XYZ file of N, CA and C in Angstrom:
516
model
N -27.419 55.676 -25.361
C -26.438 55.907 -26.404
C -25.519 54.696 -26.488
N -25.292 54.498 -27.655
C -24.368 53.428 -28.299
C -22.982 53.680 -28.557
N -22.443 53.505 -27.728
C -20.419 53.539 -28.089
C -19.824 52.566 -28.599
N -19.138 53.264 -29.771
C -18.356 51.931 -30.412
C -16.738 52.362 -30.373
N -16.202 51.445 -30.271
C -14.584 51.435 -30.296
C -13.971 50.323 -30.979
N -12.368 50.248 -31.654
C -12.519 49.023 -32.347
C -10.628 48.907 -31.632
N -10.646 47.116 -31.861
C -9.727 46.489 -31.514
C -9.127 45.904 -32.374
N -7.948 45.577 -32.626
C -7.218 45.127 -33.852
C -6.506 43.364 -33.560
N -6.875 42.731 -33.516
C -7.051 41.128 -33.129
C -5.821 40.453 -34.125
N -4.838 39.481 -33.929
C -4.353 38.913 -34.510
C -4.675 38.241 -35.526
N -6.500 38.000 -35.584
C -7.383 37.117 -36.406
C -8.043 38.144 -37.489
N -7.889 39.675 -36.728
C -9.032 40.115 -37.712
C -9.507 41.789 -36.817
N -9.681 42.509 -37.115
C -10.728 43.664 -36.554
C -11.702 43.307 -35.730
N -11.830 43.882 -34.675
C -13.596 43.332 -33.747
C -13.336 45.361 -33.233
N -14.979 44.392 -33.491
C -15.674 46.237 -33.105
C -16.299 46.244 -31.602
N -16.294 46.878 -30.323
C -16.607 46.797 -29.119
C -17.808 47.791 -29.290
N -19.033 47.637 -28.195
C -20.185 48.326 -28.399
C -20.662 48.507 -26.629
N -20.523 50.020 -26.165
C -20.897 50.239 -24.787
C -21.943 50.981 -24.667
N -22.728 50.478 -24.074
C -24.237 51.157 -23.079
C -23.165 52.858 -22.449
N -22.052 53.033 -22.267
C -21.366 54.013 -21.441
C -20.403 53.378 -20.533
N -21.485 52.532 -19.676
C -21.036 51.701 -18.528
C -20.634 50.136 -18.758
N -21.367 49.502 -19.620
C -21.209 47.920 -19.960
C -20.969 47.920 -21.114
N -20.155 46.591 -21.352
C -19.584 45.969 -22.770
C -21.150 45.768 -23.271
N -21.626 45.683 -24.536
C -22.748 45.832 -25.236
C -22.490 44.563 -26.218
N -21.712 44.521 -26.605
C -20.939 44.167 -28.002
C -19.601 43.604 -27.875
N -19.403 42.813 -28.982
C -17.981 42.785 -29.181
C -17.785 41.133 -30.730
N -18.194 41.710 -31.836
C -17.939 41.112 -32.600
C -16.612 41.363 -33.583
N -16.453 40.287 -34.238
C -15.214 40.198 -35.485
C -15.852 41.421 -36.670
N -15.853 42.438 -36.818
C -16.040 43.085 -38.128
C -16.560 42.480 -39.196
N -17.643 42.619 -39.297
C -17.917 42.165 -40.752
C -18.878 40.447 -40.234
N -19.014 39.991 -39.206
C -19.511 38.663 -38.420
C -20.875 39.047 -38.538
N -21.873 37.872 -38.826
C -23.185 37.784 -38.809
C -23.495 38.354 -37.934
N -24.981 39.351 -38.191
C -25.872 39.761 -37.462
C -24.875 41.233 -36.452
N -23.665 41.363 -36.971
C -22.939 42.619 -36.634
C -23.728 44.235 -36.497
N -24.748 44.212 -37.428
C -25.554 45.309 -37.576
C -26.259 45.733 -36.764
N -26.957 44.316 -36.143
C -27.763 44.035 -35.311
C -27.103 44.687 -34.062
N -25.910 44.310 -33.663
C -26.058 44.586 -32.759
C -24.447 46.106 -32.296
N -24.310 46.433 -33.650
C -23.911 47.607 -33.754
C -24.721 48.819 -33.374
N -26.489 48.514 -33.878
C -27.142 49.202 -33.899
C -27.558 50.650 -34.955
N -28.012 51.219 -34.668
C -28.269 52.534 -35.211
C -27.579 53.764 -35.200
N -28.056 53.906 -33.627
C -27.704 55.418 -33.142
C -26.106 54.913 -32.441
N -24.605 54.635 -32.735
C -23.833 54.099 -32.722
C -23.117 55.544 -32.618
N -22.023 55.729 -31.541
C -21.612 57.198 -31.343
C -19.776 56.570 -31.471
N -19.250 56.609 -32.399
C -17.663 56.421 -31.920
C -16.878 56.663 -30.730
N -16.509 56.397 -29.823
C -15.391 56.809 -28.953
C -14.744 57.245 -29.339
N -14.622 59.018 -29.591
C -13.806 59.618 -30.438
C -12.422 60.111 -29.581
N -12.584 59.583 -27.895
C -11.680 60.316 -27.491
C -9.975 59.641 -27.788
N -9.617 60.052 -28.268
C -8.713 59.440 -28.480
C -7.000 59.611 -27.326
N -7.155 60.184 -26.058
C -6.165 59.696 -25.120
C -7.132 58.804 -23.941
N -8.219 58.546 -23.698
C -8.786 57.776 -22.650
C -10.283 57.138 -23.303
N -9.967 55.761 -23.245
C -11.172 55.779 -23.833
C -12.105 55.194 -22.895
N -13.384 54.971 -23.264
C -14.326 54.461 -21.947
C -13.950 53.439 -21.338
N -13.740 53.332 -19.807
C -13.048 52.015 -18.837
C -13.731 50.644 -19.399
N -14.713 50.724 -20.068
C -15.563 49.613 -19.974
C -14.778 48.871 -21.480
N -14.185 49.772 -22.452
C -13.381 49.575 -23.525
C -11.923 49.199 -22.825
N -10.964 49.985 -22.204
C -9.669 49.833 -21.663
C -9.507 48.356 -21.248
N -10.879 48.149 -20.254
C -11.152 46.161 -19.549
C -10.686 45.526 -20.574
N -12.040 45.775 -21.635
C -11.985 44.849 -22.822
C -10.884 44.820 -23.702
N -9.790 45.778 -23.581
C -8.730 45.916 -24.252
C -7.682 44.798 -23.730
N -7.873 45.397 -22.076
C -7.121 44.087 -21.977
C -7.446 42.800 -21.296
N -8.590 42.527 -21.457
C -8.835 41.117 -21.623
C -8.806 40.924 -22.897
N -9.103 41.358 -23.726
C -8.564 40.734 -25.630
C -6.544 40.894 -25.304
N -6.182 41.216 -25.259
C -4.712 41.242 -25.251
C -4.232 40.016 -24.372
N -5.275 39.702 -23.265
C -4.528 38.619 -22.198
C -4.796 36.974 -22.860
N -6.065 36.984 -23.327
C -6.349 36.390 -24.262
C -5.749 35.567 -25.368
N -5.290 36.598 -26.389
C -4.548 36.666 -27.234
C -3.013 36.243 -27.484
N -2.380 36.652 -25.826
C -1.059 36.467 -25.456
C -1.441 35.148 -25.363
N -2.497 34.248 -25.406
C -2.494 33.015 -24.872
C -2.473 32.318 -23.627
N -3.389 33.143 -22.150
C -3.348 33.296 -21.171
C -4.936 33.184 -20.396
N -5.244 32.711 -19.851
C -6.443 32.800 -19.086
C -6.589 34.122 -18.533
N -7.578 35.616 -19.367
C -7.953 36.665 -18.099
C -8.739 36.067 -17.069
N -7.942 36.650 -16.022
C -8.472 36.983 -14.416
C -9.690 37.431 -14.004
N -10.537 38.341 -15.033
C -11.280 39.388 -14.693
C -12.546 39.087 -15.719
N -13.258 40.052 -15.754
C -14.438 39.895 -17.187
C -14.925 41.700 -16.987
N -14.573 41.857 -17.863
C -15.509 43.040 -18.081
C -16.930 43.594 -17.863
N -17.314 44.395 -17.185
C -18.810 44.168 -16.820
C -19.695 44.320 -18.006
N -20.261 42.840 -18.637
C -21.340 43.134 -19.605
C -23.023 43.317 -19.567
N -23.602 43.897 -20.849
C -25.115 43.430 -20.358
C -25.772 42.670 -21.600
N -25.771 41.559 -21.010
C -26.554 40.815 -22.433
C -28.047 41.278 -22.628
N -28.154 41.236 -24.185
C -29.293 41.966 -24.363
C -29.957 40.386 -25.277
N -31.054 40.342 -25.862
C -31.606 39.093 -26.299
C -33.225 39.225 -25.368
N -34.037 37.657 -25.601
C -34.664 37.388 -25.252
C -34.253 36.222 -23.965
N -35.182 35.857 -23.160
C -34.642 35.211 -21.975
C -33.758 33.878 -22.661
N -34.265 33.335 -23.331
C -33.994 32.171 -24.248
C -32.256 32.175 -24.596
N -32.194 33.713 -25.063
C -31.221 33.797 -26.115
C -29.758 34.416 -24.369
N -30.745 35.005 -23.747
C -29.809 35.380 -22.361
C -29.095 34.037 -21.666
N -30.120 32.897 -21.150
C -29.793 31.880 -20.669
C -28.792 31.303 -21.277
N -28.874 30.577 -22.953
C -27.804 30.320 -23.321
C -26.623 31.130 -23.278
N -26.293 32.512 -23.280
C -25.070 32.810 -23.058
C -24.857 32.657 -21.415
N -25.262 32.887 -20.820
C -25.187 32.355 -19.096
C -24.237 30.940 -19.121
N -24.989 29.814 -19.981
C -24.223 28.832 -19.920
C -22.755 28.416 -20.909
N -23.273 29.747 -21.920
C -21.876 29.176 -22.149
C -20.308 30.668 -21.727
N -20.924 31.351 -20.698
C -20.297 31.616 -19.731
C -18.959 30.380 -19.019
N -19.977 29.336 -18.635
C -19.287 28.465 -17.985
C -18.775 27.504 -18.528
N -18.482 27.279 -19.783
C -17.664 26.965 -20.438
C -16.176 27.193 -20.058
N -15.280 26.371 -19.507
C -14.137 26.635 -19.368
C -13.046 27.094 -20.760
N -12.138 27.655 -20.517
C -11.249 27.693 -21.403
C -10.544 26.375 -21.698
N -10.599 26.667 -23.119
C -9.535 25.299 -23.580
C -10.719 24.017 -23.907
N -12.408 24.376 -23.427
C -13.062 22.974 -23.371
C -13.978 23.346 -24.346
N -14.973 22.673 -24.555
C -16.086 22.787 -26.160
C -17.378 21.878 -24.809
N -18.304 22.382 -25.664
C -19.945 22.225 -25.280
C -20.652 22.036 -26.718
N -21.158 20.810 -27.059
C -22.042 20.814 -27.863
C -23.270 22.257 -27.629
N -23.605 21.745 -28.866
C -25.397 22.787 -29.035
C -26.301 21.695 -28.001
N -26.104 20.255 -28.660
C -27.078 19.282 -27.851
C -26.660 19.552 -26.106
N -26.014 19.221 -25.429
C -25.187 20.044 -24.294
C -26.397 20.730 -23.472
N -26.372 21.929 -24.535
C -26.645 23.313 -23.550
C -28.952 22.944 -23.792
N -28.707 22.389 -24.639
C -30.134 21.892 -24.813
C -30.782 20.949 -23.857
N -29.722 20.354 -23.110
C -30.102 19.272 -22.299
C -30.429 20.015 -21.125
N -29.448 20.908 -20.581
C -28.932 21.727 -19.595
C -30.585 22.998 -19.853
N -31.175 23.582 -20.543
C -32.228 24.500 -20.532
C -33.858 23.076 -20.397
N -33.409 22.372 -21.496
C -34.934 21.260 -21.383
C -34.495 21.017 -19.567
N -33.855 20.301 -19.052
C -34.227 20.105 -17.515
C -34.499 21.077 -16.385
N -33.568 22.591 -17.302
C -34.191 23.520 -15.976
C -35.818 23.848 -16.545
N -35.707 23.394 -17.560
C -37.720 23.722 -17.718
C -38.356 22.641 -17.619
N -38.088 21.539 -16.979
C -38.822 20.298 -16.969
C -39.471 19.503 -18.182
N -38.590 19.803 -19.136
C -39.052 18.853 -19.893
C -38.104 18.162 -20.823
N -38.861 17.249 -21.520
C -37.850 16.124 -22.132
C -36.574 16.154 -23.118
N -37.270 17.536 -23.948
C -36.278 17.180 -25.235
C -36.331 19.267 -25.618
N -35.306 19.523 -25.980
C -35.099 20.943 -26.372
C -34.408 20.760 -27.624
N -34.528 21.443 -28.942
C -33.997 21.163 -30.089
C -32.678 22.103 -29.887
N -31.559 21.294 -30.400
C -30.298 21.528 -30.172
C -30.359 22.746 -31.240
N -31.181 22.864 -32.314
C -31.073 24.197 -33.423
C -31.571 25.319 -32.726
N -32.363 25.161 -31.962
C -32.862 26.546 -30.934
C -31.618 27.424 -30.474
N -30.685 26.433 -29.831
C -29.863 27.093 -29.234
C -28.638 27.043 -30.078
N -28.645 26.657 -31.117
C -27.654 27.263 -31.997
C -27.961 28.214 -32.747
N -29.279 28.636 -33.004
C -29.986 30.302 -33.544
C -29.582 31.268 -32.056
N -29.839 30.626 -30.555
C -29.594 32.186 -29.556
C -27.915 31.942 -29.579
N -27.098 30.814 -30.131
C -25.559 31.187 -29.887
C -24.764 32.005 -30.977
N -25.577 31.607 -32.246
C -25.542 32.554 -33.404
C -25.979 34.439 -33.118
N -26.509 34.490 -32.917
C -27.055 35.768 -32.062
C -26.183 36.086 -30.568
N -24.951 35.591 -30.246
C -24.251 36.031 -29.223
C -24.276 37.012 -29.971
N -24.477 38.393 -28.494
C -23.189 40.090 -28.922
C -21.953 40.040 -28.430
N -21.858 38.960 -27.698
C -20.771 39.656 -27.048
C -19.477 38.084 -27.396
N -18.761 38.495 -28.781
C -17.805 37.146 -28.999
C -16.765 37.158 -27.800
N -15.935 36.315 -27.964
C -14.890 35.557 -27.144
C -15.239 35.408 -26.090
N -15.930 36.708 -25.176
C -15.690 36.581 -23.742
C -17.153 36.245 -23.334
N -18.224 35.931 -24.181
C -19.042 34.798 -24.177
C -18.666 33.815 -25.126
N -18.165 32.938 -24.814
C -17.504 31.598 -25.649
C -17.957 31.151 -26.637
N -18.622 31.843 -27.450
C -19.742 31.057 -28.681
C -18.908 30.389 -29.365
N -17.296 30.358 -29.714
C -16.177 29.688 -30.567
C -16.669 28.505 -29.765
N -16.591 27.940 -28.926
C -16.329 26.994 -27.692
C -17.840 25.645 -27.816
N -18.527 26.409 -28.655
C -20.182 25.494 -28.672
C -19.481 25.068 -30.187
N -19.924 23.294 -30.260
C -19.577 21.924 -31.406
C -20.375 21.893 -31.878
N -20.641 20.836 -32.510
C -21.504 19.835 -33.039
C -21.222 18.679 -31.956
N -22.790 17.963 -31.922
C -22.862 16.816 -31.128
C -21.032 15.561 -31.229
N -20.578 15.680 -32.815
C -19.773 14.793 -32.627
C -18.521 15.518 -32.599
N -18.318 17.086 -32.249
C -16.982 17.478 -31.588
C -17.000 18.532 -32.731
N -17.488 18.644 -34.181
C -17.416 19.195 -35.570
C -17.510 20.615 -34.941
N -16.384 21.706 -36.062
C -16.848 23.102 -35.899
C -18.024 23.398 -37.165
N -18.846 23.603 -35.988
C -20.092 24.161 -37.203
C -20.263 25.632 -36.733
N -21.172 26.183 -37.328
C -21.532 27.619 -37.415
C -20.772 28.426 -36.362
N -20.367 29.698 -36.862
C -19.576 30.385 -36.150
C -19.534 31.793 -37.257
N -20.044 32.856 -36.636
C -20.133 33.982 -37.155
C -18.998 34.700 -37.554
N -18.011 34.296 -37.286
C -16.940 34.802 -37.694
C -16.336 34.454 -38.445
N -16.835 33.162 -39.401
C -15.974 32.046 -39.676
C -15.278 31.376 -38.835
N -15.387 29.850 -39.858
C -14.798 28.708 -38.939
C -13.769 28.538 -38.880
N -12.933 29.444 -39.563
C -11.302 29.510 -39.660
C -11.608 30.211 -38.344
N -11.851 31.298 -38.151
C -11.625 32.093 -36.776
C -11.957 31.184 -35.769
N -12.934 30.208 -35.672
C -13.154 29.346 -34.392
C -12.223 28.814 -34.336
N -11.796 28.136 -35.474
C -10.584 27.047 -35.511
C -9.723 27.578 -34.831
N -8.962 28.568 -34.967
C -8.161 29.259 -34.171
C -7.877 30.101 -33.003
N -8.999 30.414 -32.589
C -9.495 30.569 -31.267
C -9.149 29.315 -30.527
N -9.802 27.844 -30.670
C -9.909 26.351 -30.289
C -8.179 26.493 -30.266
N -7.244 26.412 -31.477
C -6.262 26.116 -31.397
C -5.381 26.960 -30.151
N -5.778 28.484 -30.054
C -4.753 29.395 -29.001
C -5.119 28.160 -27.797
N -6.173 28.382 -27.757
C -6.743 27.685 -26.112
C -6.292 26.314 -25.660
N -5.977 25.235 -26.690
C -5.086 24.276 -26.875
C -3.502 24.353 -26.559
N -3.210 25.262 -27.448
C -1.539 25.149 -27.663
C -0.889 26.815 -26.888
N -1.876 27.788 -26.875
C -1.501 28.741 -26.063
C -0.896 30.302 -27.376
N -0.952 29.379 -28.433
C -0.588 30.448 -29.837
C -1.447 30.181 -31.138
N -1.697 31.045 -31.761
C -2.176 30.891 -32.921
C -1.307 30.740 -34.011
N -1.165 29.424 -34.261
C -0.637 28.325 -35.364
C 0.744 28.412 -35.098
């Protein structure tokens, strides 16, 4: 079963999506490929004095976030994808706050753990496009080779400003 709960963001609505136990989800409302991974059989968190712990985390890591603060913690997620599309969020896991990773980057970083020469930097901007799980897998945080905000499911105003909290600690 599919749990959804929603969060109200300084930028915009994001909808959270739990297995019960793990964060599933967590896109901007209305963000590419949202359907996808809203799913079908999608059950609201109707309780409305406690809602699932795995939502409360994510509540407040979006709030610590937001305040303009490095969270402490991560919510326990389960990335769902193909290995391809898993690995890249793994790496951009480690993406620090406040820093950017090209697409070419994380292409270099998968071609050498597979031994080979060259990985097309568009591969892994189709599995970062396909993140479920925004912010707290960093997909804002992946460039263009020369620093450029390109694709971003939420819009590039929303990256932009994501980039900017993590910079200056506020949005604008």
């Amino acid at each position: 079963m599919n749990y959804v709960s929603h969060y109200e963001s300084p930028i915009g609505g994001m909808t959270m999506t739990s297995d019960g136990e793990s964060l599933t989800g967590l896109m901007f409302d209305g963000e590419t490929y949202f359907e996808e991974v809203l799913g079908s059989e999608a059950v609201q968190d109707g309780r409305e004095t406690e809602l699932l712990p795995v939502f409360q985390q994510t509540i407040k890591w979006l709030d610590t976030y937001f305040q303009g603060s490095v969270p402490d913690f991560t919510p326990k997620l389960v990335i769902t994808g193909s290995p391809f599309r898993k690995r890249v969020c793994q790496i951009m896991l480690t993406i620090p706050y406040g820093h950017t990773m090209s697409y070419g980057q994380i292409a270099e970083i998968i071609a050498a753990e597979r031994g080979i020469k060259k990985m097309a930097a568009q591969a892994v901007g189709g599995a970062v496009g396909h993140n479920p799980i925004s912010l707290i897998i960093p997909c804002h945080r992946v460039v263009g080779s020369d620093g450029s905000l390109t694709g971003y499911g939420g819009g590039i105003e929303k990256k932009s400003a994501l980039l900017e909290l993590e910079r200056s600690g506020s949005l604008g």
